[in-house]
Amino acid sequence: MFSNRKKGDIVLGFKIRPASLNVRGPTTPVVAGEMVSLTCTVEGARPAANITWYNRSEVIGPQPQTTMDLMSDGTYRTASSLVLVASRYDHKGEFFCKGINEVLRKRLEAPLLQATTLEVLYPPAVFVTPDGTVTVQETSTVNITCVFDANPPDVTEIVWYKDGSLLQRDTTQRLETTRHPLSAVLALYNLSRQDSGIYTCHVRNAFGRGNSTTSSILNVLYPQVVKLHISSTIVSEGGENSAVSLTCEAIDGNPRNFTTVRWYRNNELVNETTEPVLHIKHANRHHGGNYSCEGRNTAGWSLRPKSEELIVHYTPGPSSILQQQDLAVKGRAVTLECRVLDLGHPQSTMFEWHKGSTMLNETGPLLHLKPVTVSTQGNYSCAAVNDIGPGPPSYFTLSAVGLCSEPFQFTISMCL
């Protein structure tokens, strides 16, 4: 209680300063959510004093209504009641009542001021840090902290949740919790992709349970799992549909998008791109083989999947004709061999032989001519043939030794 009244002051028609100011509030702790009433009374003022309430240093608005009563000694008593709903923010907070009238203002004297302090009991207010998305690599470690404010601060329970479900301690010792006076730490070791999720915590004390108003969203990065797709696994060289697209698809991984893609044919690196599609506009015999790919994201390189075969059909390569005997001799046999280094795909099993423009009956790589006669001589050609068609032919001229021209026949007529 404050009193500025000097001994011997006489209350007549004069104006006088307030004599006292008194604030009353709860004498025991209040529970958050309860209604609390604070009263402030200023007595012995003329003219009547005005009352202003403050929450700490901030003026409370709107101000509660006040009553002014004229007392028997000619002074005024001003009273005001501040009613509020207690919250955790009011704990240990000082509510000030200020009383002042015209006399104090004109004399530039300090107003009358008194405070009362509230003690509020409340359930835990809970926060999780870091708040928001936490991006980490697979196999790394992360710490998530549950911070709480409670009165009384002695909590009876701290539990963790992942995606809304109670987080169970596993048998691999990858999860560890540590408790501190006003916080708890969840440590996750050797992170796996299954650890991605939203982490929250709940804390309980004698006055209730508090759920965290923030959360840690764990985003665990890991390499992709890829699969190779070939638009057409069988094409023909030079055909209308010889274009092929190879697609390296990420069927799993975080993130899914590629930063780099490597392409392999028969286990040898043939290209490195930033796009997941490799285009072959005109596939030829050199493009055939077993293809695979591997992708890279911010977590690293994927494993290479099972390879896929691209089959390019094409005609056999050029042929050459070899005479197996040194000389073709009259009356003896001679063999011509059709040699082809590249039998095409699918491989050739048949050959076409021609003498001049006439197709011969032989379909194998060896042409046996016996016996050698004048009619055996001439120009021969051969080509290997597969399902796609014949390859480029080769030509050979067979000449024999020991052969003469056909006898020249003539008739002599004599006239007698």
XYZ file of C-alpha atoms in Angstrom:
416
model
C 0.000 0.000 0.000
C 1.237 3.416 -0.937
C 0.353 6.664 0.961
C 1.410 10.174 -0.033
C -0.909 11.966 2.445
C 1.010 14.217 4.797
C 0.018 14.357 8.406
C -2.329 17.231 9.063
C -3.789 17.447 5.558
C -7.307 18.956 5.781
C -9.887 18.026 3.197
C -11.827 21.164 2.301
C -12.505 22.445 -1.168
C -8.935 21.847 -2.058
C -7.552 19.336 -4.500
C -5.341 16.672 -2.958
C -3.188 13.803 -4.074
C -4.301 10.143 -3.636
C -3.649 8.808 -0.176
C -3.150 5.109 -0.993
C -3.268 2.397 -3.684
C -3.834 -1.282 -2.960
C -3.784 -4.296 -5.349
C -5.229 -7.663 -4.411
C -4.885 -10.931 -6.314
C -4.834 -14.707 -5.757
C -2.694 -15.800 -2.833
C -2.295 -19.360 -4.151
C -1.283 -20.718 -7.577
C -3.954 -20.762 -10.264
C -4.394 -23.323 -13.035
C -4.151 -22.318 -16.682
C -7.621 -21.827 -18.088
C -9.128 -20.570 -14.834
C -10.681 -17.116 -14.450
C -8.567 -14.781 -12.311
C -9.727 -11.493 -10.769
C -7.329 -8.720 -9.729
C -8.644 -5.638 -7.887
C -7.057 -2.216 -7.503
C -8.341 0.468 -5.091
C -7.132 4.085 -4.871
C -8.380 6.061 -1.858
C -8.173 9.627 -0.499
C -7.983 11.483 -3.778
C -9.667 14.706 -4.825
C -10.446 14.847 -7.648
C -10.876 11.095 -8.121
C -7.873 9.163 -9.394
C -7.736 7.354 -12.720
C -6.584 3.715 -12.772
C -4.524 2.094 -15.536
C -3.615 -1.615 -15.662
C -0.338 -2.957 -17.093
C 0.764 -6.465 -17.957
C 4.438 -6.149 -17.270
C 5.276 -2.964 -19.194
C 2.406 -3.128 -21.667
C -0.846 -1.241 -21.162
C -3.742 -3.667 -21.076
C -6.433 -2.881 -23.556
C -9.250 -2.436 -23.318
C -9.069 -1.242 -19.734
C -11.727 -2.587 -17.337
C -14.422 -0.271 -16.056
C -13.800 1.646 -12.840
C -16.112 2.880 -10.074
C -15.638 6.182 -8.222
C -17.273 6.667 -4.808
C -17.397 9.944 -2.796
C -16.382 9.276 0.761
C -17.579 11.078 3.945
C -14.365 13.111 4.173
C -14.929 14.584 0.706
C -12.334 12.402 -1.035
C -12.931 9.758 -3.675
C -12.282 6.051 -3.764
C -11.621 4.603 -7.232
C -11.865 0.825 -7.738
C -11.160 -1.423 -10.763
C -11.319 -5.190 -11.262
C -9.242 -6.887 -13.972
C -10.615 -10.303 -14.960
C -8.540 -12.587 -17.175
C -8.133 -16.219 -18.164
C -4.826 -17.458 -16.774
C -2.328 -18.888 -19.256
C 1.244 -20.096 -19.115
C 2.338 -16.712 -20.437
C 1.043 -15.133 -17.220
C 3.250 -17.294 -15.006
C 5.608 -15.101 -12.973
C 4.108 -12.149 -14.771
C 3.615 -8.875 -12.897
C 0.331 -7.014 -13.263
C 0.684 -3.341 -12.325
C -2.006 -0.921 -11.228
C -1.230 2.785 -11.612
C -3.259 5.509 -9.877
C -2.943 9.214 -10.671
C -5.051 12.342 -10.404
C -4.805 15.992 -11.438
C -2.768 16.998 -8.384
C 0.027 14.528 -9.121
C 0.105 15.535 -12.770
C 0.367 19.261 -12.077
C 3.034 18.771 -9.419
C 4.880 16.376 -11.715
C 4.880 13.824 -8.941
C 5.127 10.099 -9.551
C 1.844 8.204 -9.728
C 0.963 5.546 -7.195
C 1.998 2.102 -8.466
C 1.699 -1.437 -7.126
C 2.077 -4.905 -8.681
C 0.926 -8.412 -8.005
C 2.586 -11.538 -9.399
C 0.679 -14.605 -10.622
C 1.844 -18.171 -10.285
C 0.181 -20.290 -12.954
C 0.203 -24.081 -13.102
C -0.022 -25.426 -16.678
C 0.539 -28.562 -18.759
C 3.647 -28.756 -20.938
C 3.991 -26.541 -23.991
C 6.058 -28.662 -26.377
C 8.226 -27.896 -29.403
C 10.405 -30.095 -31.599
C 13.667 -28.871 -33.082
C 14.831 -28.673 -35.746
C 11.447 -27.539 -37.011
C 10.612 -28.445 -40.607
C 12.399 -30.655 -43.102
C 15.697 -32.249 -42.130
C 17.525 -33.792 -45.105
C 20.142 -36.433 -44.275
C 22.013 -39.233 -46.021
C 21.239 -42.881 -45.440
C 23.542 -44.472 -42.781
C 24.131 -41.089 -41.092
C 23.020 -39.971 -37.599
C 20.473 -37.324 -36.635
C 19.397 -35.807 -33.305
C 15.873 -34.478 -32.743
C 15.168 -32.472 -29.586
C 11.879 -32.208 -27.707
C 11.830 -28.918 -25.772
C 9.067 -28.217 -23.247
C 7.925 -25.550 -20.810
C 5.781 -26.747 -17.901
C 4.790 -25.794 -14.346
C 5.481 -27.799 -12.358
C 8.538 -28.646 -14.506
C 8.646 -32.220 -13.207
C 7.171 -34.228 -16.079
C 5.944 -37.772 -15.727
C 6.098 -38.888 -19.366
C 7.929 -38.080 -22.604
C 6.974 -40.127 -25.666
C 7.976 -39.896 -29.333
C 5.768 -40.415 -32.375
C 6.566 -41.070 -36.026
C 3.843 -40.313 -38.558
C 1.316 -40.246 -35.711
C 2.217 -43.693 -34.357
C 4.096 -44.391 -31.146
C 7.784 -44.823 -31.925
C 8.918 -48.217 -30.700
C 12.475 -48.896 -29.585
C 14.012 -51.371 -32.013
C 16.306 -54.284 -31.230
C 19.197 -52.985 -33.345
C 20.022 -50.183 -30.899
C 19.655 -47.612 -33.676
C 17.390 -45.484 -31.476
C 18.403 -43.769 -28.258
C 16.616 -41.237 -26.047
C 18.254 -38.935 -23.527
C 16.301 -36.897 -20.987
C 17.280 -33.474 -19.634
C 15.481 -31.126 -17.177
C 13.517 -29.225 -19.847
C 14.173 -31.303 -22.961
C 14.680 -34.773 -24.370
C 16.847 -35.863 -27.301
C 15.998 -38.614 -29.780
C 19.121 -39.948 -31.523
C 18.708 -42.075 -34.656
C 21.819 -43.964 -35.787
C 22.635 -45.620 -39.107
C 19.589 -44.108 -40.763
C 17.683 -46.104 -43.337
C 15.099 -45.048 -45.896
C 12.380 -46.422 -43.615
C 13.245 -43.721 -41.064
C 11.818 -40.959 -43.259
C 8.733 -39.425 -41.677
C 7.265 -36.788 -39.362
C 8.570 -36.868 -35.792
C 6.683 -35.315 -32.861
C 6.725 -35.723 -29.095
C 4.189 -35.621 -26.236
C 5.010 -34.577 -22.671
C 2.842 -34.975 -19.553
C 2.890 -33.434 -16.082
C 0.356 -33.339 -13.240
C -1.850 -30.848 -15.117
C -2.124 -32.577 -18.468
C -0.377 -33.595 -21.653
C 1.176 -31.286 -24.203
C 1.590 -32.244 -27.859
C 4.390 -30.650 -29.849
C 3.201 -27.795 -32.029
C 6.197 -28.198 -34.338
C 7.643 -31.291 -35.981
C 10.809 -32.574 -37.613
C 10.220 -33.987 -41.087
C 13.044 -36.441 -41.702
C 13.972 -36.794 -45.370
C 16.464 -39.647 -45.798
C 18.323 -39.648 -49.114
C 19.424 -42.930 -50.702
C 20.633 -44.097 -54.134
C 18.172 -45.119 -56.796
C 17.092 -48.556 -57.897
C 16.966 -48.473 -61.694
C 15.498 -50.571 -64.481
C 16.340 -50.425 -68.175
C 13.642 -50.391 -70.859
C 14.329 -50.773 -74.597
C 11.610 -49.504 -76.927
C 12.266 -52.261 -79.494
C 14.522 -55.145 -78.570
C 14.736 -56.443 -82.153
C 15.291 -54.106 -85.118
C 16.628 -54.461 -88.637
C 19.590 -52.470 -89.847
C 18.493 -49.907 -92.399
C 14.835 -50.698 -91.816
C 12.051 -48.152 -91.498
C 11.791 -48.816 -87.754
C 15.475 -48.867 -86.894
C 15.193 -46.077 -84.274
C 15.608 -47.312 -80.686
C 15.156 -45.543 -77.328
C 16.730 -46.859 -74.143
C 15.183 -45.557 -70.899
C 16.838 -45.783 -67.497
C 13.919 -45.667 -65.045
C 14.298 -45.007 -61.324
C 11.809 -47.338 -59.638
C 13.029 -46.300 -56.182
C 15.396 -43.774 -54.658
C 15.339 -40.409 -52.930
C 15.438 -38.179 -54.801
C 14.093 -39.960 -57.875
C 15.533 -37.511 -60.402
C 18.939 -38.229 -61.958
C 21.959 -35.972 -61.955
C 23.949 -38.329 -64.219
C 23.234 -41.532 -66.149
C 25.883 -43.952 -67.417
C 25.173 -46.325 -70.291
C 26.961 -49.640 -70.806
C 27.061 -52.084 -73.727
C 28.555 -55.485 -73.027
C 29.826 -54.090 -69.685
C 31.771 -51.289 -71.361
C 30.921 -47.625 -70.773
C 29.606 -46.120 -74.009
C 28.022 -42.846 -72.880
C 27.378 -40.568 -69.911
C 24.420 -38.187 -69.998
C 22.227 -36.077 -67.772
C 19.045 -37.429 -69.339
C 17.469 -40.812 -68.554
C 16.808 -41.612 -72.237
C 19.401 -42.632 -74.821
C 18.263 -42.338 -78.440
C 19.711 -44.376 -81.308
C 18.298 -42.849 -84.481
C 19.473 -45.537 -86.912
C 20.536 -48.774 -85.263
C 23.184 -50.744 -87.104
C 25.084 -53.973 -86.471
C 27.523 -52.179 -84.173
C 24.722 -51.148 -81.794
C 23.687 -54.695 -80.958
C 24.594 -56.088 -77.539
C 23.665 -56.292 -73.879
C 22.812 -52.876 -72.435
C 22.620 -51.694 -68.845
C 22.578 -48.345 -67.061
C 23.310 -46.833 -63.688
C 21.946 -43.587 -62.303
C 23.274 -41.068 -59.857
C 21.344 -38.791 -57.504
C 22.518 -36.631 -54.608
C 22.907 -39.787 -52.502
C 25.254 -41.579 -54.908
C 25.295 -44.140 -57.724
C 22.759 -46.897 -58.143
C 23.636 -50.523 -58.723
C 23.508 -51.712 -62.315
C 20.425 -53.800 -63.035
C 20.254 -56.917 -65.151
C 21.243 -56.101 -68.726
C 18.786 -56.085 -71.625
C 19.756 -57.282 -75.091
C 19.296 -55.173 -78.203
C 19.254 -57.427 -81.258
C 20.017 -55.809 -84.608
C 19.286 -57.971 -87.620
C 21.465 -57.344 -90.668
C 22.539 -59.074 -93.840
C 25.817 -61.013 -94.009
C 29.059 -59.229 -94.776
C 31.084 -59.337 -98.000
C 32.189 -62.706 -99.305
C 35.313 -63.901 -101.078
C 35.836 -66.937 -103.327
C 38.859 -69.178 -102.885
C 39.876 -71.923 -105.331
C 41.079 -74.760 -103.122
C 43.329 -76.346 -105.785
C 46.273 -74.506 -107.231
C 45.127 -75.233 -110.782
C 41.933 -76.284 -112.417
C 42.955 -79.186 -114.686
C 40.951 -80.764 -117.471
C 39.179 -83.878 -116.350
C 39.840 -83.329 -112.687
C 37.695 -81.887 -109.901
C 37.986 -78.354 -108.550
C 36.318 -76.807 -105.495
C 35.415 -73.153 -104.981
C 34.957 -72.000 -101.372
C 32.765 -69.030 -100.456
C 34.234 -67.376 -97.375
C 32.328 -64.802 -95.284
C 33.789 -63.313 -92.114
C 30.483 -61.839 -90.886
C 27.585 -64.229 -91.326
C 25.068 -61.541 -90.291
C 22.345 -61.727 -87.675
C 20.672 -64.128 -87.581
C 23.641 -66.087 -88.867
C 23.578 -67.227 -92.443
C 23.240 -70.941 -93.095
C 22.748 -70.688 -96.855
C 24.759 -69.443 -99.810
C 23.741 -68.428 -103.317
C 25.999 -69.472 -106.208
C 25.757 -68.119 -109.733
C 27.575 -68.910 -112.937
C 27.101 -65.861 -114.971
C 23.448 -64.961 -114.460
C 22.351 -68.534 -113.781
C 21.668 -69.584 -110.182
C 23.203 -72.895 -109.291
C 21.635 -75.542 -107.072
C 24.432 -75.477 -104.499
C 23.428 -73.729 -101.201
C 26.498 -74.523 -99.129
C 29.807 -72.679 -98.881
C 31.596 -75.198 -101.167
C 30.956 -75.543 -104.890
C 32.353 -78.814 -106.319
C 32.973 -78.836 -110.047
C 33.885 -82.214 -111.586
C 35.163 -83.032 -113.996
C 36.518 -79.770 -115.336
C 35.493 -79.236 -118.918
C 35.397 -76.343 -121.293
C 31.875 -75.538 -120.105
C 33.061 -75.421 -116.503
C 35.127 -72.321 -117.192
C 33.509 -68.954 -116.643
C 32.548 -66.278 -114.131
C 31.234 -67.415 -110.765
C 29.754 -65.420 -107.859
C 28.630 -66.262 -104.342
C 26.893 -64.488 -101.442
C 25.829 -65.546 -97.968
C 22.082 -65.280 -97.307
C 20.092 -64.979 -94.048
C 16.498 -64.104 -93.175
C 17.154 -60.430 -93.912
C 18.603 -61.023 -97.390
C 21.829 -61.698 -99.278
C 25.103 -60.036 -98.458
C 27.403 -58.405 -101.034
C 28.548 -61.046 -103.565
C 32.098 -61.737 -104.667
C 33.192 -62.770 -108.177
C 35.700 -65.300 -109.477
C 36.759 -66.307 -112.983
C 37.603 -69.993 -113.346
C 40.200 -70.877 -115.999
C 41.375 -74.441 -116.613
C 44.620 -75.804 -118.080
C 44.957 -78.683 -120.574
C 41.886 -77.597 -122.446
C 41.828 -76.821 -126.186
C 39.196 -75.194 -128.251
C 36.529 -77.377 -129.770
C 37.864 -79.069 -132.939
C 37.258 -77.046 -136.065
C 35.265 -79.162 -138.500
C 35.207 -78.430 -142.209
C 34.223 -80.292 -145.415
C 36.144 -80.347 -148.710
C 34.102 -80.944 -151.823
C 35.770 -81.960 -155.057
C 34.298 -81.707 -158.516
C 35.284 -84.284 -161.086
